Tab-separated table of C-alpha atoms in Angstrom:
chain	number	residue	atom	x	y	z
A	1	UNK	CA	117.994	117.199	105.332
A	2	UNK	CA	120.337	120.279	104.757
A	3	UNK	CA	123.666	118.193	106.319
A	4	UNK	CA	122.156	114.880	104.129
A	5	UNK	CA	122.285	117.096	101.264
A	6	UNK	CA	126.221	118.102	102.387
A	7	UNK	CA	127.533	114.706	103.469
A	8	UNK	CA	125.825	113.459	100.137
A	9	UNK	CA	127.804	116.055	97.743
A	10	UNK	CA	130.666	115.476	99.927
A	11	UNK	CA	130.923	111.913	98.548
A	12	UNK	CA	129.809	110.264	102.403
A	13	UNK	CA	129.875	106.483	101.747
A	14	UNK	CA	127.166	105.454	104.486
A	15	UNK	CA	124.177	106.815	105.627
A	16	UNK	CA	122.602	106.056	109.269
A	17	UNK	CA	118.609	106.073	108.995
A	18	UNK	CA	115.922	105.061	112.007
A	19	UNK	CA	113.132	102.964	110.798
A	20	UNK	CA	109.821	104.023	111.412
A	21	UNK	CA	109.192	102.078	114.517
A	22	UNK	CA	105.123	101.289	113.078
A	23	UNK	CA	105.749	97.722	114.633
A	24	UNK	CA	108.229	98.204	117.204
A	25	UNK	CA	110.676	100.687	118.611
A	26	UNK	CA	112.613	102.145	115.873
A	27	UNK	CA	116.350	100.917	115.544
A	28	UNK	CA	119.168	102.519	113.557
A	29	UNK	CA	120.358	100.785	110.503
A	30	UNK	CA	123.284	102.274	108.126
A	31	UNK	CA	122.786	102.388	103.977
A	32	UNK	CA	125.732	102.497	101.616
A	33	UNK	CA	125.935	104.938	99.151
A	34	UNK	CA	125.624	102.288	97.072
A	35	UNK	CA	122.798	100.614	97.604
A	36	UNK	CA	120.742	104.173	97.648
A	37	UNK	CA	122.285	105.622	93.944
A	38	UNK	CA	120.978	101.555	92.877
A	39	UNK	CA	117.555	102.534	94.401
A	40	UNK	CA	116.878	105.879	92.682
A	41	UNK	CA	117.591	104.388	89.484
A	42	UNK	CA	116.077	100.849	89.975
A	43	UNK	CA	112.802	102.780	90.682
A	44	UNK	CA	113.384	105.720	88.059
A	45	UNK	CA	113.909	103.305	85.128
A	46	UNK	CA	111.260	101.458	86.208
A	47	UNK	CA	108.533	104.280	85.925
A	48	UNK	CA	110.498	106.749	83.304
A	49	UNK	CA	112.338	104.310	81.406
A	50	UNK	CA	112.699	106.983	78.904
A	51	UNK	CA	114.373	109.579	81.226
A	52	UNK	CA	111.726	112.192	80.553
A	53	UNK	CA	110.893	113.133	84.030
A	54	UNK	CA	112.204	116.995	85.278
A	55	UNK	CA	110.371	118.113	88.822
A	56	UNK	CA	109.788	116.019	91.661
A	57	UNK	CA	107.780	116.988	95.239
A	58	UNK	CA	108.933	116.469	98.576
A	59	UNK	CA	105.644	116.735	100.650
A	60	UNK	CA	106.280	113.838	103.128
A	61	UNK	CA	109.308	113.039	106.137
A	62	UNK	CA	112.545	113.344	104.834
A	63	UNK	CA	113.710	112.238	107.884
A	64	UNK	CA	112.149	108.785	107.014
A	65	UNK	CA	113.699	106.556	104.226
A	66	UNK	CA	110.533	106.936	101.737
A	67	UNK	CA	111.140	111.423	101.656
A	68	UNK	CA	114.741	110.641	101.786
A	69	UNK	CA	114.408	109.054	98.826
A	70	UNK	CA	112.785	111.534	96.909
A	71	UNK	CA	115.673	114.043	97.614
A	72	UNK	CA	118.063	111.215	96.496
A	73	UNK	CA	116.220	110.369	93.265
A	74	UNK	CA	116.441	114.614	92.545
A	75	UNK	CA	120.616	114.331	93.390
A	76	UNK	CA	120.783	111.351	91.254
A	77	UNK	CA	118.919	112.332	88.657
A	78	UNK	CA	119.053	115.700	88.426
A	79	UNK	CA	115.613	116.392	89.088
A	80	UNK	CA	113.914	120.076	90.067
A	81	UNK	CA	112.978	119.309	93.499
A	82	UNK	CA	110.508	121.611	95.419
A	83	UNK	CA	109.589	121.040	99.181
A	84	UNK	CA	106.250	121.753	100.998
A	85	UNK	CA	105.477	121.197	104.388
A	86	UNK	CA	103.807	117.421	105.452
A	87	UNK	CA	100.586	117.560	105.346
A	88	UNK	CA	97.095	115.651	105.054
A	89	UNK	CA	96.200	119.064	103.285
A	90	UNK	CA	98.511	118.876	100.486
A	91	UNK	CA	95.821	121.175	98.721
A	92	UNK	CA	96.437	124.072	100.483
A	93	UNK	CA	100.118	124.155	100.118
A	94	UNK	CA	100.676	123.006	97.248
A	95	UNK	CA	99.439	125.833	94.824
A	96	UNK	CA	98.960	125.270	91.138
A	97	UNK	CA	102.241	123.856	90.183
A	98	UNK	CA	102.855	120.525	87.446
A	99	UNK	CA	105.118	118.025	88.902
A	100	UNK	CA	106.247	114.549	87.125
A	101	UNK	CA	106.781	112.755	90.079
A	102	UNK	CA	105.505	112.593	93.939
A	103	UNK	CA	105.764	110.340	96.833
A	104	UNK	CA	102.121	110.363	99.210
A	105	UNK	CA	101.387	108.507	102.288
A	106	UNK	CA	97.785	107.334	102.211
A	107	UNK	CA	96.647	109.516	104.470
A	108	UNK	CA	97.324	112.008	101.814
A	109	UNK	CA	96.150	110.830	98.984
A	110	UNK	CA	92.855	109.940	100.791
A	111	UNK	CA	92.518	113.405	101.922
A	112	UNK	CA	93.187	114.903	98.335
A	113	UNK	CA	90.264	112.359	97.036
A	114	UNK	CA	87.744	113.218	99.025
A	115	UNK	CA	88.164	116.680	99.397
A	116	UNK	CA	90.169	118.034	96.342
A	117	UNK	CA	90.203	115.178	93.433
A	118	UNK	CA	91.357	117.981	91.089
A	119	UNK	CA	94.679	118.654	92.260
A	120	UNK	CA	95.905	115.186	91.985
A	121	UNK	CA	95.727	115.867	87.772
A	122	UNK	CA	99.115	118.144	88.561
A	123	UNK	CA	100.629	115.130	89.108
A	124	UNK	CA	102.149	112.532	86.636
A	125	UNK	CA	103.134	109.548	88.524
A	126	UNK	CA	102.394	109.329	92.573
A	127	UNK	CA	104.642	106.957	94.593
A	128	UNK	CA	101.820	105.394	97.448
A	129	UNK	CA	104.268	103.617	100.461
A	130	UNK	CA	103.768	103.616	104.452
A	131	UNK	CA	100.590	101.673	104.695
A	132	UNK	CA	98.123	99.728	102.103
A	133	UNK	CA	95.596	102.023	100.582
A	134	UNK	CA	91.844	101.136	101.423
A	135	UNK	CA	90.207	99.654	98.386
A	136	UNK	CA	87.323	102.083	97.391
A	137	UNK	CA	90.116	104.922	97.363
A	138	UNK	CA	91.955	102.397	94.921
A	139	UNK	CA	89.089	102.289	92.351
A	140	UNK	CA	88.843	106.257	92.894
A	141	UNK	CA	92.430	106.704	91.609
A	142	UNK	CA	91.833	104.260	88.569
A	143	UNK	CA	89.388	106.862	87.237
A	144	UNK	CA	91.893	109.522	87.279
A	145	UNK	CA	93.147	108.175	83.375
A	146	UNK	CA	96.017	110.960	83.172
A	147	UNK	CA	97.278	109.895	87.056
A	148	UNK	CA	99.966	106.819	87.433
A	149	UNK	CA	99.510	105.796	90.676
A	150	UNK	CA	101.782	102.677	91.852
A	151	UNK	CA	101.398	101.304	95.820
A	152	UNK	CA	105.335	100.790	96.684
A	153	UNK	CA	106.722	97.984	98.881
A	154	UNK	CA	109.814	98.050	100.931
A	155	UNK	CA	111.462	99.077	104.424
A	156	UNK	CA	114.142	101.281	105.166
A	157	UNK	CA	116.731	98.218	105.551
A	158	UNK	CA	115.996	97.866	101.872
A	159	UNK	CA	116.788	101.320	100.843
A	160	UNK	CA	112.918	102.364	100.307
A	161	UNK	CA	110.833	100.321	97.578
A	162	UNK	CA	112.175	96.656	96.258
A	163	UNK	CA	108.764	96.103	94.443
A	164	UNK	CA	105.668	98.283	92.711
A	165	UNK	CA	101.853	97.716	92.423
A	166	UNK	CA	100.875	99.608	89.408
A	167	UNK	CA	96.859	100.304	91.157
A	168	UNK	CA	95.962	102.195	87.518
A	169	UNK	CA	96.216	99.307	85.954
A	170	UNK	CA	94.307	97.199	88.610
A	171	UNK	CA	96.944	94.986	89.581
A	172	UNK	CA	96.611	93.138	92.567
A	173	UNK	CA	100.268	92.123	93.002
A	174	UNK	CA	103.792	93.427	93.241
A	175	UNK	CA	106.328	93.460	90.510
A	176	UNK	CA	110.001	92.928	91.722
A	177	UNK	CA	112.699	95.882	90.754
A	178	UNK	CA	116.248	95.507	89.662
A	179	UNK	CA	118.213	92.779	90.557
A	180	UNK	CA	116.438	92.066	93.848
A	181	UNK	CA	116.041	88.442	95.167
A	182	UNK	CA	112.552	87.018	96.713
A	183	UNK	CA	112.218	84.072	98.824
A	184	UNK	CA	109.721	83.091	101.379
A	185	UNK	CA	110.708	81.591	104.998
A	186	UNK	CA	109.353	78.932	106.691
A	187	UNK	CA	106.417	81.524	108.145
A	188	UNK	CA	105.675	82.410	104.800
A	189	UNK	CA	107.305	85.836	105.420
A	190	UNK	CA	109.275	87.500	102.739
A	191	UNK	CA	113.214	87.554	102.664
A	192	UNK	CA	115.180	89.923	99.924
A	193	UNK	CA	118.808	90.297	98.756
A	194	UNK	CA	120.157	92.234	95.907
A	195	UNK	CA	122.119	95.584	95.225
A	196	UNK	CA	119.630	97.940	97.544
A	197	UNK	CA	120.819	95.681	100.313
A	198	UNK	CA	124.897	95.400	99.706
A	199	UNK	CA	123.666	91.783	98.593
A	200	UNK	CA	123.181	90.624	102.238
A	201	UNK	CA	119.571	88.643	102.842
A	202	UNK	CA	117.053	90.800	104.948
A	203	UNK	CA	114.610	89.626	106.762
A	204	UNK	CA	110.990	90.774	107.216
A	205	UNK	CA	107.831	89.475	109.122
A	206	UNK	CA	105.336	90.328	105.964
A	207	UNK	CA	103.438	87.613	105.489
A	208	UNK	CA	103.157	87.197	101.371
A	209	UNK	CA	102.107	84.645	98.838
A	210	UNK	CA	104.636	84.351	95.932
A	211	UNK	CA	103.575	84.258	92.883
A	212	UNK	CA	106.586	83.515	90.484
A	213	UNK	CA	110.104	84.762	91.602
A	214	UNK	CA	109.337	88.672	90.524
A	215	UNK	CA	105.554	88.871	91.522
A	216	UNK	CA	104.003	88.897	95.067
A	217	UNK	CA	100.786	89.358	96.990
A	218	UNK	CA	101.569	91.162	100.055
A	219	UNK	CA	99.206	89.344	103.030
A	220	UNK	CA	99.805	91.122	106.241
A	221	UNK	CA	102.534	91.469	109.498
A	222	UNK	CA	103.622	87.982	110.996
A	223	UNK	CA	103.881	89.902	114.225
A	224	UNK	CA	99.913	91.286	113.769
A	225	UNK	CA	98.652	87.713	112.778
A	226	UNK	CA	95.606	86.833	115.413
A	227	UNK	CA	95.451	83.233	116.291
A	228	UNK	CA	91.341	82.850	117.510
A	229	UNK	CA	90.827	79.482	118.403
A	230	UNK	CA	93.120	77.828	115.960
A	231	UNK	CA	92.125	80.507	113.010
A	232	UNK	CA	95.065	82.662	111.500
A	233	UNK	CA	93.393	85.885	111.060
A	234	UNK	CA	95.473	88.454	108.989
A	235	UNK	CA	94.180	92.222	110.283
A	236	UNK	CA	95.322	93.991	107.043
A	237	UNK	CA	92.808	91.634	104.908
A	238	UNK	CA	89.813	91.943	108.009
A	239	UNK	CA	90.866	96.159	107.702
A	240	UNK	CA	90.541	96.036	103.908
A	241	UNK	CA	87.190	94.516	103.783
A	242	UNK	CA	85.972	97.185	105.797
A	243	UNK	CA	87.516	99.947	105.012
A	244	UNK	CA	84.240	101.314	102.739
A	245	UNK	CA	82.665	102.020	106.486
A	246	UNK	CA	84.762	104.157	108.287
A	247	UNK	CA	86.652	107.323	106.917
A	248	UNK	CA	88.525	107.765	110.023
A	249	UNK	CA	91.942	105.659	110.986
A	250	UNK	CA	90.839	102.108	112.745
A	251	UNK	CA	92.618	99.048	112.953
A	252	UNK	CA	91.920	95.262	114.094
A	253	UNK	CA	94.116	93.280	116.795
A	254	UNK	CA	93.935	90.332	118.614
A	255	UNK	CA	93.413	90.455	122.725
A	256	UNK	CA	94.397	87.310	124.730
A	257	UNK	CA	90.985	85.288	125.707
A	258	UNK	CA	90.809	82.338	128.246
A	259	UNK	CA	88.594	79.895	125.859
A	260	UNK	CA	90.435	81.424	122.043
A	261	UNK	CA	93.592	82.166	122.903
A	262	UNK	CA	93.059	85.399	121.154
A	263	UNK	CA	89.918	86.974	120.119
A	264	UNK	CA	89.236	90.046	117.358
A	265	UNK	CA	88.725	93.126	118.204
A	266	UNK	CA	88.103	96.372	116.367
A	267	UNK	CA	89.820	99.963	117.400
A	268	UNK	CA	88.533	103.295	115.948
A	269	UNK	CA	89.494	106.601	116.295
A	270	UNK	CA	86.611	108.878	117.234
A	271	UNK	CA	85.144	109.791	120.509
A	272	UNK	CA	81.480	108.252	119.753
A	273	UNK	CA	80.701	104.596	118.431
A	274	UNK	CA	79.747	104.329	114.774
A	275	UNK	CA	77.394	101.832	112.859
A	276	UNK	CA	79.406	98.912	111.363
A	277	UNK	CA	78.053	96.083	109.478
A	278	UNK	CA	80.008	92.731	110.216
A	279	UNK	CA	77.254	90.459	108.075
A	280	UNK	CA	80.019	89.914	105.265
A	281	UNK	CA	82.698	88.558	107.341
A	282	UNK	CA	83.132	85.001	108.511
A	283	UNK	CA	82.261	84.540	112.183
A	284	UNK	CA	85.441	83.302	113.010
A	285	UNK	CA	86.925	86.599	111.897
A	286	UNK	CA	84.570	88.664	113.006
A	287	UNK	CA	85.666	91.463	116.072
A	288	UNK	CA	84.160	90.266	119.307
A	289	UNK	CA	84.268	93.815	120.473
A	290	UNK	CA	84.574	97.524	119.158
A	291	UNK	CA	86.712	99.966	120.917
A	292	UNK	CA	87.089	103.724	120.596
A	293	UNK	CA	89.339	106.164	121.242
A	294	UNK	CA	89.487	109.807	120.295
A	295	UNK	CA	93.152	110.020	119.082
A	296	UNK	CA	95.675	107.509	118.092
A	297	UNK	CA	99.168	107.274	118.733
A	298	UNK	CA	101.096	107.504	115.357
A	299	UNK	CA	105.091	107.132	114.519
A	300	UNK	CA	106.796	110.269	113.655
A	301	UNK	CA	106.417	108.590	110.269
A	302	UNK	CA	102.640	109.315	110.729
A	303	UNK	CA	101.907	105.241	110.380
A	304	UNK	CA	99.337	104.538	113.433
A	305	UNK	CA	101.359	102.874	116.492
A	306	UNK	CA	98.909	100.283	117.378
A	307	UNK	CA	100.824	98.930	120.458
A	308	UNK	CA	100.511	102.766	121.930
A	309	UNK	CA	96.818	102.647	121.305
A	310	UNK	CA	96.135	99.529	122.692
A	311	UNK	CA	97.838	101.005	125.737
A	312	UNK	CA	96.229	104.112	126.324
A	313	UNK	CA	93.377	101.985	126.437
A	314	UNK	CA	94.467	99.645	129.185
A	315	UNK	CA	94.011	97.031	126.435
């Protein structure tokens, strides 16, 4: 972060990043200068349009384009930055200290929620990216009335975020920033252009439902969708519908099957099975088996590598 920092003041015009590597094997992409000063200050006007905002916490990877960006949003903007180790246990480190604006991985924000609710009041607005958040920890964080809490959407092709999900509010789709462009593919999967990408069209494999050309609902992974016998099944919805049963990580993924094509199955990290209640769920969704395993792989990014699971499970 230090020689960032140096090639940033130095006036560097572009920036090689690794993506994260969640749904394959991360790849090296280079950001313009650019494209990441038009990100800061899409995002900062968005949530302090009246440019009130002083401190700022670095608690997740800077090496990853989501803590990247919060040290670019602090050179930009002039912001008092202060940096804590990554942790699940932000509690512990990070003392008593007021800060306008922080950027959380679930994991974290879970963790602070069920074990220290209190110290998410020193924040003003949290920045929620890497993964969905589970529902039930969504209504937790719309009782928390002096806590803005948005769910960001993006990749690191993008330059971080391109949209917000303000969860206080209970919104339940994504607001386009800036001057970014939406369109939808013949998969249904999302394509963008605008300033955060040098106004080149990216491609992604999230499956979405547009809503008008500034709003989205963000569906799932084109390259997770389980085909069972002619059903699409989207994991991310299956994993949100249960996610009030588990508190550890778990995911759902399809296996091949001789007779489905593909059948559901369930993955959860701990060593011992657990009760789960499938009654709700369609029978063509439901897993057809539970697996467990003690730990997952995860991405340096700390997303959960689902391909390395499946793997160490001879799956």
């Amino acid at each position: 972060m230090v020689k960032f920092i140096f090639l940033w003041l130095s006036g560097q015009k572009q920036f090689a990043m690794r993506t994260s590597g969640s749904t394959g094997a991360p790849k090296e992409t280079h950001l313009s200068r650019e494209s990441l000063q038009y990100s800061a200050r899409q995002s900062m006007e968005y949530i302090d349009s009246t440019g009130k905002y002083k401190t700022t916490l670095l608690c997740i990877n800077p090496d990853y384009i989501g803590g990247l960006m919060v040290v670019i949003r602090s050179l930009v903007y002039d912001l008092d930055i202060s940096m804590v180790t990554p942790t699940a246990r932000l509690a512990d480190v990070v003392g008593d200290e007021y800060y306008d604006l922080v950027s959380m991985v679930p994991m974290q924000v879970q963790h602070l929620l069920d074990h220290h609710p209190e110290t998410l009041s020193q924040f003003k607005t949290i920045l929620i990216g890497g993964a969905p958040l589970p529902p039930e920890y969504i209504l937790k964080l719309r009782s928390l009335k002096a806590v803005r809490c948005f769910q960001t959407y993006g990749l690191t092709e993008t330059a971080s975020h391109i949209a917000l999900k303000n969860l206080t509010n209970g919104d339940d789709c994504f607001e386009v920033l800036g001057d970014a462009e939406v369109q939808l593919d013949h998969r249904g999967c999302l394509r963008v252009m605008g300033s955060v990408t040098d106004h080149q069209w990216i491609q992604t494999n999230d499956v979405v439902e547009l809503i008008d050309p500034r709003h989205f609902r963000w569906l799932g992974r084109a390259d997770f969708v389980i085909n069972s016998g002619g059903v699409k099944v989207h994991p991310e919805i299956l994993e949100a519908s249960l996610s009030s049963q588990l508190k550890m990580p778990f995911f759902v993924a399809g296996l091949p099957d001789a007779s489905l094509g593909q059948r559901v199955v369930m993955v959860v990290e701990s060593p011992v099975p657990v009760a789960l209640d499938f009654s709700h769920i369609s029978k063509y969704n439901q897993p057809r088996e539970v697996y467990y395993s003690p730990v997952f792989s995860y991405t340096p990014s700390g997303k959960v590598n689902r391909t390395e699971t499946l793997k160490k499970l001879n799956l």
